[in-house]
């Protein structure tokens, strides 16, 4: 008997199946809609009863207030620089390291690879204190390098690119060698173009991770002009935000997630494929 | 001047020797086939010539230049890989241009060479397609085209036809033969298909056990195999090898088989070692007959091929022998048959496998 999943793949679904899916989707989407509606309400109206969000009048005043804070655009810019910087850095480093592990012979290659794998098992929280000390000693706190560099340590990225590149037939490298290509040309013109699916998957996850990161920027950026958006918005919350500033709070949440939303929509295919791949393993 | 010259090539992977003292010289524009069983080191030797593998010792010379010290791309060699190894993200045109761009050939010249090669290989309509959008045979042509445009001094082909279906393999074989007339370079093709080697090659190099067993034109390899390995490896079905003892004779050797019957050969007696020899018989030298007093055998298998029937049988002593009968043979499995052995075309091998040839062959 074909499974539900198989039916979905063939585009065949019973009314009951459709009902189930729609119900599930509604449950997922309800809190998001609720957040959006709350963000569009006047704060004092919500103090009495948050159910007021279900009807008008709606207003953009909370969003205007976000930009009323002169630092918001600065935080947005910081987040963009940090997230894009980390993404670019991880792609470059993970590709180079992956190529080296996949194709080059060098001393201690296996040992180093095992160390990279062990890195997968170390949670970032576990090293945050020494990391803080190190960056203080390097005078890197409150700087872009200080915010970006820790994110470039990406054992998963290295592991991912190594595995992917190992899957590329060596005959291609050999054909390129006979075609007179240098090591760099082989890497750049033959191997890297073939890893684009892996690159985009890694890029999406790195970007999202960097954008959502809260803890390290909270510790490292102590000057408000170096805050990232997540830290800045949290710091700018009014007192009693949960009660008297609910609409503003929700507007912040919506605002901070817009870039993520865009990334999800643009890279939908890669994300679904990566998730499906993870599920199959 | 010789084209390719290999001297004293040795190679082992760890403790396993793969090639042992390989010496070989190719003439200009010669088409050579490396023939040998799986694992005999054919690909390894090809990869050493290409520079993808380095020999433990020995030298490789191409048209008067020592090349084993050069990078693969600097040797003037083009290779067609068994699985084509086309760059999947590039169109056929880009695949063919890649090596030329690396060699800094001018844009006009690249276009000219690609157009010419594409015309010869009839792949002009495919030039803007990627490998994934082509059939196996088309990819094969593009891979050959990628080698052609480089105008190398030597082509290396590693089992170029093994991934094609039977019909396409035959057609491509003919086309390779035609291509060979057009290119001004030597060609080495690795194969374990002897029919391929026999039709295409000017000379065949039979490789086994880390060594070159024999080098020669196809018919010489077939009719004057240097040893029992070549004798059995070339020819289909394989030559039967029967243990035999030398009996008295005057000029030529006569041998007694396990069942007591005697075969008179044309191999000169002089120089033969005494004692146990092996008699080599191609199937066409062994025919089913009605005559009594010939060699008796029991039939294990009857293979009807249409134009002839092959009889697989064993002698009283248990030795396997393969013979022929007419297309509409009445012979059945389990029958006792009489076999007439044509001693004049028989081959003779010493205890160590070395061949002793007929005076006329
Ligand atoms: N990189 C390697 N490391 C270790 N052993 C190898 C390596 N490459 C080849 N060999 C061994 O060397 C021997 C010769 O291999 P080679 O590929 O040259 O054989 P071949 O004649 O091309 O066989 P086939 O007809 O199956 O392609 C084999 O025993 C193989 O296992
Ligand atoms: Mg091989």
XYZ file of C-alpha atoms and ligand atoms in Angstrom, chain B residues 12-14 16-19 36-47 53 82 158-159 190-192 207, ligand 1:
58
model
C 54.410 -1.524 -6.879
C 51.568 -0.475 -4.629
C 52.903 -1.136 -1.146
C 52.259 -5.643 -4.277
C 54.298 -5.416 -7.470
C 52.163 -4.283 -10.393
C 54.692 -3.623 -13.150
C 45.535 -8.320 -20.536
C 43.273 -9.733 -17.868
C 41.728 -7.584 -15.154
C 44.229 -6.385 -12.585
C 47.249 -6.992 -14.812
C 48.431 -3.384 -14.566
C 47.255 -1.993 -17.927
C 45.620 1.088 -16.464
C 48.532 1.622 -14.109
C 50.974 1.653 -17.021
C 48.743 4.054 -18.925
C 48.519 6.339 -15.901
C 50.842 7.898 -11.267
C 36.823 5.015 -19.142
C 41.411 3.521 -21.213
C 38.780 0.999 -22.234
C 43.755 -0.290 -23.040
C 41.299 -3.094 -23.463
C 40.540 -6.558 -22.259
C 50.404 -7.813 -20.320
N 45.981 3.211 -6.142
C 46.198 1.890 -5.955
N 46.559 1.418 -4.752
C 46.783 0.109 -4.555
N 46.687 -0.831 -5.508
C 46.332 -0.438 -6.741
C 46.061 0.946 -7.028
N 45.717 1.053 -8.340
C 45.770 -0.206 -8.819
N 46.140 -1.099 -7.879
C 46.346 -2.541 -8.070
O 47.236 -2.704 -9.129
C 46.863 -3.796 -9.939
C 46.746 -3.342 -11.394
O 45.643 -2.454 -11.499
P 45.219 -1.823 -12.893
O 44.097 -0.897 -12.613
O 46.404 -1.267 -13.556
O 44.704 -3.106 -13.662
P 44.037 -3.198 -15.111
O 44.904 -4.076 -15.902
O 43.755 -1.835 -15.641
O 42.698 -3.950 -14.780
P 41.224 -3.729 -15.411
O 41.223 -4.470 -16.704
O 40.337 -4.399 -14.395
O 40.980 -2.278 -15.540
C 45.587 -4.341 -9.366
O 45.905 -5.483 -8.615
C 45.077 -3.240 -8.483
O 44.403 -3.780 -7.392
